[in-house]
Amino acid sequence: MPFDRKIKIAPSILSADFADFGREIQAIEAEGCDWVHVDVMDGHFVPNLTFGPPLLKAIRPHIKTVMDVHLMIAPVDPYIDAFAGAGADILTAHLEAGPHIHRTLQAIRGAGCKAGLALNPGTGLDAVAHLLDMVDLVCVMTVNPGFGGQKFIHSQIDKVCTLRSMIGDRPIHIEIDGGMTPDTAPLMAAAGADVFVAGSGVFKGGSVAKPEVYGDNIRAIRKAAEAAL
């Protein structure tokens, strides 16, 4: 995973057809996505329940790009090795999910994955300054975590602007998760983000039988984001 700040689109398979993940992943990759985003939820840290390590292991052979795994779980540490072993390239843990996030980030890197740090909309950046040398990605939630299809929270634009300044020339991606469309992606690209997670924004209207819709949606988000740079 060589680092660059080019715009990347990471469709969330939370919005895909659960009965056909293999072909859904193949379709979005063929239509030009950069990463495949997997939302792991435990029904405890967030009010939804999704995927575990066996599912990740099952879909890993279908992913030829990057498996970007967002752990919306608490505690995180006991499960890092299992998700890393299932094939995650990036493991992102929430700042709010435990008392020892520095230890968690160390463990993620120790397991051979890139380390991501996620922030809920109500979380500020004060603690992030002390963690930047431990992370490869910061994921700013622009919806409250737990469910797809929510509306974009505009207050996070200023947060991303500040975060971009804090990061400076460090090789750290800024990922945006929530409400990404051709209307909202350019706002975050202009603020400094480079990775855009989109669930319904990519999958809406398409299917394995109509993958060209996925491609149209991916290209529309990418074009809008790039135009803002």
C-alpha atoms as a printed R data frame, in Angstrom:
    type eleno elety resid chain resno       x       y       z
1   ATOM     1    CA   MET     A     1   0.000   0.000   0.000
2   ATOM     2    CA   PRO     A     2   2.242   2.847  -1.179
3   ATOM     3    CA   PHE     A     3   1.039   6.147   0.253
4   ATOM     4    CA   ASP     A     4  -0.441   8.921  -1.849
5   ATOM     5    CA   ARG     A     5  -3.147  11.554  -1.421
6   ATOM     6    CA   LYS     A     6  -5.076  10.766  -4.580
7   ATOM     7    CA   ILE     A     7  -8.844  10.545  -4.113
8   ATOM     8    CA   LYS     A     8  -9.895   7.015  -3.169
9   ATOM     9    CA   ILE     A     9 -13.416   5.607  -3.149
10  ATOM    10    CA   ALA     A    10 -14.099   2.852  -0.616
11  ATOM    11    CA   PRO     A    11 -17.597   1.362  -1.045
12  ATOM    12    CA   SER     A    12 -19.047  -0.060   2.161
13  ATOM    13    CA   ILE     A    13 -20.362  -3.578   1.689
14  ATOM    14    CA   LEU     A    14 -22.910  -2.845   4.409
15  ATOM    15    CA   SER     A    15 -25.042  -1.648   1.484
16  ATOM    16    CA   ALA     A    16 -24.279  -4.632  -0.762
17  ATOM    17    CA   ASP     A    17 -26.318  -7.798  -1.267
18  ATOM    18    CA   PHE     A    18 -25.429  -9.920   1.770
19  ATOM    19    CA   ALA     A    19 -26.278 -13.106  -0.128
20  ATOM    20    CA   ASP     A    20 -23.773 -12.340  -2.893
21  ATOM    21    CA   PHE     A    21 -20.756 -10.613  -1.345
22  ATOM    22    CA   GLY     A    22 -18.210 -12.289  -3.590
23  ATOM    23    CA   ARG     A    23 -19.737 -11.068  -6.838
24  ATOM    24    CA   GLU     A    24 -20.635  -7.692  -5.327
25  ATOM    25    CA   ILE     A    25 -16.983  -7.108  -4.412
26  ATOM    26    CA   GLN     A    26 -15.815  -8.224  -7.832
27  ATOM    27    CA   ALA     A    27 -18.327  -5.837  -9.399
28  ATOM    28    CA   ILE     A    28 -17.284  -2.728  -7.466
29  ATOM    29    CA   GLU     A    29 -13.606  -3.440  -8.057
30  ATOM    30    CA   ALA     A    30 -14.203  -3.959 -11.769
31  ATOM    31    CA   GLU     A    31 -16.079  -0.653 -11.813
32  ATOM    32    CA   GLY     A    32 -13.150   1.247 -10.346
33  ATOM    33    CA   CYS     A    33 -13.294   1.353  -6.545
34  ATOM    34    CA   ASP     A    34  -9.972   1.747  -4.745
35  ATOM    35    CA   TRP     A    35 -10.652   0.044  -1.409
36  ATOM    36    CA   VAL     A    36 -13.380  -2.245  -0.027
37  ATOM    37    CA   HIS     A    37 -14.748  -0.992   3.299
38  ATOM    38    CA   VAL     A    38 -16.064  -3.503   5.846
39  ATOM    39    CA   ASP     A    39 -18.137  -2.171   8.763
40  ATOM    40    CA   VAL     A    40 -17.813  -4.395  11.819
41  ATOM    41    CA   MET     A    41 -20.470  -3.645  14.472
42  ATOM    42    CA   ASP     A    42 -21.082  -5.421  17.754
43  ATOM    43    CA   GLY     A    43 -24.562  -4.302  18.871
44  ATOM    44    CA   HIS     A    44 -22.886  -2.828  21.953
45  ATOM    45    CA   PHE     A    45 -20.604   0.045  20.950
46  ATOM    46    CA   VAL     A    46 -23.091   0.840  18.165
47  ATOM    47    CA   PRO     A    47 -26.764  -0.155  17.854
48  ATOM    48    CA   ASN     A    48 -26.277  -2.614  15.032
49  ATOM    49    CA   LEU     A    49 -24.741  -6.060  14.559
50  ATOM    50    CA   THR     A    50 -22.884  -7.018  11.390
51  ATOM    51    CA   PHE     A    51 -19.780  -9.051  10.578
52  ATOM    52    CA   GLY     A    52 -17.136 -11.105  12.357
53  ATOM    53    CA   PRO     A    53 -13.748 -12.561  11.380
54  ATOM    54    CA   PRO     A    54 -15.218 -15.633   9.584
55  ATOM    55    CA   LEU     A    55 -17.062 -13.378   7.125
56  ATOM    56    CA   LEU     A    56 -13.911 -11.363   6.471
57  ATOM    57    CA   LYS     A    57 -11.933 -14.537   5.880
58  ATOM    58    CA   ALA     A    58 -14.597 -15.720   3.426
59  ATOM    59    CA   ILE     A    59 -14.569 -12.526   1.354
60  ATOM    60    CA   ARG     A    60 -10.821 -11.872   1.503
61  ATOM    61    CA   PRO     A    61 -10.056 -13.978  -1.624
62  ATOM    62    CA   HIS     A    62 -12.465 -11.817  -3.624
63  ATOM    63    CA   ILE     A    63 -10.766  -8.535  -2.667
64  ATOM    64    CA   LYS     A    64  -7.889  -7.604  -4.955
65  ATOM    65    CA   THR     A    65  -7.549  -4.008  -3.765
66  ATOM    66    CA   VAL     A    66  -7.473  -3.096  -0.055
67  ATOM    67    CA   MET     A    67  -9.610  -4.550   2.744
68  ATOM    68    CA   ASP     A    68 -10.383  -1.530   4.916
69  ATOM    69    CA   VAL     A    69 -11.917  -2.800   8.168
70  ATOM    70    CA   HIS     A    70 -13.728  -0.372  10.485
71  ATOM    71    CA   LEU     A    71 -14.114  -1.843  13.979
72  ATOM    72    CA   MET     A    72 -17.135  -0.299  15.660
73  ATOM    73    CA   ILE     A    73 -16.734  -2.599  18.644
74  ATOM    74    CA   ALA     A    74 -15.771  -2.392  22.307
75  ATOM    75    CA   PRO     A    75 -13.535  -3.769  23.601
76  ATOM    76    CA   VAL     A    76 -11.265  -3.878  20.561
77  ATOM    77    CA   ASP     A    77  -7.985  -5.409  21.714
78  ATOM    78    CA   PRO     A    78  -9.161  -9.031  22.206
79  ATOM    79    CA   TYR     A    79 -10.227  -9.213  18.550
80  ATOM    80    CA   ILE     A    80  -7.332  -7.538  16.752
81  ATOM    81    CA   ASP     A    81  -5.446 -10.742  15.978
82  ATOM    82    CA   ALA     A    82  -8.594 -12.450  14.675
83  ATOM    83    CA   PHE     A    83  -9.447  -9.635  12.267
84  ATOM    84    CA   ALA     A    84  -5.830  -9.276  11.185
85  ATOM    85    CA   GLY     A    85  -5.667 -13.014  10.607
86  ATOM    86    CA   ALA     A    86  -8.837 -12.831   8.519
87  ATOM    87    CA   GLY     A    87  -6.997 -10.630   6.024
88  ATOM    88    CA   ALA     A    88  -7.553  -6.984   6.964
89  ATOM    89    CA   ASP     A    89  -5.082  -4.566   5.412
90  ATOM    90    CA   ILE     A    90  -6.266  -1.648   7.553
91  ATOM    91    CA   LEU     A    91  -7.833  -1.989  11.006
92  ATOM    92    CA   THR     A    92  -9.516   1.140  12.334
93  ATOM    93    CA   ALA     A    93 -10.501   1.410  15.989
94  ATOM    94    CA   HIS     A    94 -12.540   4.146  17.656
95  ATOM    95    CA   LEU     A    95 -10.940   6.600  20.038
96  ATOM    96    CA   GLU     A    96 -14.088   6.261  22.164
97  ATOM    97    CA   ALA     A    97 -14.040   2.446  22.347
98  ATOM    98    CA   GLY     A    98 -11.572   1.958  25.164
99  ATOM    99    CA   PRO     A    99  -9.327   3.636  27.726
100 ATOM   100    CA   HIS     A   100  -5.987   2.732  26.126
101 ATOM   101    CA   ILE     A   101  -6.168   3.673  22.451
102 ATOM   102    CA   HIS     A   102  -2.371   4.028  22.170
103 ATOM   103    CA   ARG     A   103  -2.005   0.385  23.197
104 ATOM   104    CA   THR     A   104  -4.716  -0.588  20.704
105 ATOM   105    CA   LEU     A   105  -2.929   1.168  17.838
106 ATOM   106    CA   GLN     A   106   0.342  -0.497  18.834
107 ATOM   107    CA   ALA     A   107  -1.390  -3.874  18.779
108 ATOM   108    CA   ILE     A   108  -2.888  -3.251  15.335
109 ATOM   109    CA   ARG     A   109   0.497  -2.430  13.867
110 ATOM   110    CA   GLY     A   110   2.013  -5.339  15.757
111 ATOM   111    CA   ALA     A   111  -0.493  -7.632  14.044
112 ATOM   112    CA   GLY     A   112   0.786  -6.475  10.654
113 ATOM   113    CA   CYS     A   113  -2.005  -4.088   9.676
114 ATOM   114    CA   LYS     A   114  -2.126  -0.392   8.953
115 ATOM   115    CA   ALA     A   115  -3.595   1.390  11.977
116 ATOM   116    CA   GLY     A   116  -6.644   3.614  11.705
117 ATOM   117    CA   LEU     A   117  -8.206   5.871  14.331
118 ATOM   118    CA   ALA     A   118 -11.922   6.702  14.053
119 ATOM   119    CA   LEU     A   119 -13.690   9.673  15.646
120 ATOM   120    CA   ASN     A   120 -17.408  10.011  16.303
121 ATOM   121    CA   PRO     A   121 -19.060  13.311  15.305
122 ATOM   122    CA   GLY     A   122 -19.130  14.514  18.913
123 ATOM   123    CA   THR     A   123 -15.445  13.784  19.552
124 ATOM   124    CA   GLY     A   124 -12.888  16.581  19.366
125 ATOM   125    CA   LEU     A   125  -9.280  16.487  18.199
126 ATOM   126    CA   ASP     A   126  -7.461  17.194  21.478
127 ATOM   127    CA   ALA     A   127  -6.346  13.598  22.025
128 ATOM   128    CA   VAL     A   128  -5.504  12.990  18.377
129 ATOM   129    CA   ALA     A   129  -2.395  15.187  18.424
130 ATOM   130    CA   HIS     A   130  -0.693  12.683  20.727
131 ATOM   131    CA   LEU     A   131  -1.541   9.729  18.487
132 ATOM   132    CA   LEU     A   132  -0.616  10.910  15.002
133 ATOM   133    CA   ASP     A   133   2.737   9.133  14.997
134 ATOM   134    CA   MET     A   134   0.868   5.881  15.703
135 ATOM   135    CA   VAL     A   135  -1.646   5.994  12.859
136 ATOM   136    CA   ASP     A   136  -1.793   5.526   9.112
137 ATOM   137    CA   LEU     A   137  -5.366   6.790   8.763
138 ATOM   138    CA   VAL     A   138  -7.844   8.952  10.655
139 ATOM   139    CA   CYS     A   139 -11.505   8.220   9.939
140 ATOM   140    CA   VAL     A   140 -13.846  11.121  10.641
141 ATOM   141    CA   MET     A   141 -17.428   9.982  11.057
142 ATOM   142    CA   THR     A   142 -19.826  12.366   9.362
143 ATOM   143    CA   VAL     A   143 -22.836  10.419  10.650
144 ATOM   144    CA   ASN     A   144 -23.368   8.713  13.974
145 ATOM   145    CA   PRO     A   145 -21.952   5.192  13.608
146 ATOM   146    CA   GLY     A   146 -24.284   2.233  13.397
147 ATOM   147    CA   PHE     A   147 -26.452   2.477  10.307
148 ATOM   148    CA   GLY     A   148 -26.072   3.349   6.647
149 ATOM   149    CA   GLY     A   149 -28.117   5.919   4.765
150 ATOM   150    CA   GLN     A   150 -27.881   8.734   7.326
151 ATOM   151    CA   LYS     A   151 -27.572  12.425   6.525
152 ATOM   152    CA   PHE     A   152 -24.186  14.132   6.422
153 ATOM   153    CA   ILE     A   153 -23.273  16.210   9.507
154 ATOM   154    CA   HIS     A   154 -21.829  19.474   8.193
155 ATOM   155    CA   SER     A   155 -20.078  20.436  11.442
156 ATOM   156    CA   GLN     A   156 -17.392  17.872  10.642
157 ATOM   157    CA   ILE     A   157 -16.002  19.982   7.790
158 ATOM   158    CA   ASP     A   158 -14.165  22.292  10.194
159 ATOM   159    CA   LYS     A   159 -12.877  19.266  12.102
160 ATOM   160    CA   VAL     A   160 -11.290  17.894   8.939
161 ATOM   161    CA   CYS     A   161  -9.715  21.255   8.092
162 ATOM   162    CA   THR     A   162  -8.088  21.346  11.520
163 ATOM   163    CA   LEU     A   163  -7.030  17.713  11.294
164 ATOM   164    CA   ARG     A   164  -5.383  18.276   7.897
165 ATOM   165    CA   SER     A   165  -3.333  21.084   9.412
166 ATOM   166    CA   MET     A   166  -2.358  18.905  12.384
167 ATOM   167    CA   ILE     A   167  -1.197  16.063  10.145
168 ATOM   168    CA   GLY     A   168   1.132  18.270   8.126
169 ATOM   169    CA   ASP     A   169   3.409  16.194   5.911
170 ATOM   170    CA   ARG     A   170   2.899  12.919   7.771
171 ATOM   171    CA   PRO     A   171   1.799  10.020   5.507
172 ATOM   172    CA   ILE     A   172  -1.673   9.744   7.053
173 ATOM   173    CA   HIS     A   173  -4.912   9.334   5.124
174 ATOM   174    CA   ILE     A   174  -8.020  11.258   6.155
175 ATOM   175    CA   GLU     A   175 -11.042   9.055   5.555
176 ATOM   176    CA   ILE     A   176 -14.631  10.270   5.620
177 ATOM   177    CA   ASP     A   177 -17.396   7.851   6.549
178 ATOM   178    CA   GLY     A   178 -21.050   8.826   6.277
179 ATOM   179    CA   GLY     A   179 -23.370  10.496   3.812
180 ATOM   180    CA   MET     A   180 -20.867  10.640   0.950
181 ATOM   181    CA   THR     A   181 -22.402  11.723  -2.354
182 ATOM   182    CA   PRO     A   182 -21.269  13.930  -5.245
183 ATOM   183    CA   ASP     A   183 -22.678  16.836  -3.240
184 ATOM   184    CA   THR     A   184 -20.856  16.175   0.050
185 ATOM   185    CA   ALA     A   185 -17.587  14.587  -1.095
186 ATOM   186    CA   PRO     A   186 -16.190  17.841  -2.567
187 ATOM   187    CA   LEU     A   187 -16.763  19.620   0.739
188 ATOM   188    CA   MET     A   188 -14.509  17.119   2.461
189 ATOM   189    CA   ALA     A   189 -11.978  16.940  -0.354
190 ATOM   190    CA   ALA     A   190 -11.551  20.704  -0.126
191 ATOM   191    CA   ALA     A   191 -11.103  20.342   3.645
192 ATOM   192    CA   GLY     A   192  -8.277  17.844   3.155
193 ATOM   193    CA   ALA     A   193  -9.768  14.334   3.010
194 ATOM   194    CA   ASP     A   194  -8.612  11.760   0.467
195 ATOM   195    CA   VAL     A   195 -10.563   8.540   1.208
196 ATOM   196    CA   PHE     A   196 -14.343   8.481   0.853
197 ATOM   197    CA   VAL     A   197 -16.472   5.649   2.237
198 ATOM   198    CA   ALA     A   198 -19.801   5.352   0.457
199 ATOM   199    CA   GLY     A   199 -22.436   2.701   1.027
200 ATOM   200    CA   SER     A   200 -25.761   3.653  -0.478
201 ATOM   201    CA   GLY     A   201 -23.903   6.340  -2.428
202 ATOM   202    CA   VAL     A   202 -22.274   3.584  -4.492
203 ATOM   203    CA   PHE     A   203 -24.696   0.662  -4.319
204 ATOM   204    CA   LYS     A   204 -28.019   2.484  -4.719
205 ATOM   205    CA   GLY     A   205 -29.722   1.619  -7.980
206 ATOM   206    CA   GLY     A   206 -27.223  -1.036  -9.028
207 ATOM   207    CA   SER     A   207 -26.739  -4.762  -8.663
208 ATOM   208    CA   VAL     A   208 -24.469  -7.559  -9.816
209 ATOM   209    CA   ALA     A   209 -26.707  -7.670 -12.893
210 ATOM   210    CA   LYS     A   210 -26.323  -3.880 -13.368
211 ATOM   211    CA   PRO     A   211 -22.768  -3.144 -12.188
212 ATOM   212    CA   GLU     A   212 -22.457  -0.165 -14.501
213 ATOM   213    CA   VAL     A   213 -24.567   1.775 -11.988
214 ATOM   214    CA   TYR     A   214 -21.881   1.160  -9.369
215 ATOM   215    CA   GLY     A   215 -19.328   2.518 -11.799
216 ATOM   216    CA   ASP     A   216 -21.399   5.594 -12.540
217 ATOM   217    CA   ASN     A   217 -21.780   6.295  -8.814
218 ATOM   218    CA   ILE     A   218 -18.086   5.762  -8.080
219 ATOM   219    CA   ARG     A   219 -17.033   8.020 -10.939
220 ATOM   220    CA   ALA     A   220 -19.507  10.732  -9.929
221 ATOM   221    CA   ILE     A   221 -18.178  10.866  -6.356
222 ATOM   222    CA   ARG     A   222 -14.568  10.774  -7.527
223 ATOM   223    CA   LYS     A   223 -15.082  13.484 -10.173
224 ATOM   224    CA   ALA     A   224 -16.832  15.789  -7.701
225 ATOM   225    CA   ALA     A   225 -14.124  15.304  -5.064
226 ATOM   226    CA   GLU     A   226 -11.278  15.819  -7.521
227 ATOM   227    CA   ALA     A   227 -12.903  18.970  -8.896
228 ATOM   228    CA   ALA     A   228 -12.741  20.505  -5.418
229 ATOM   229    CA   LEU     A   229  -8.967  20.146  -5.163
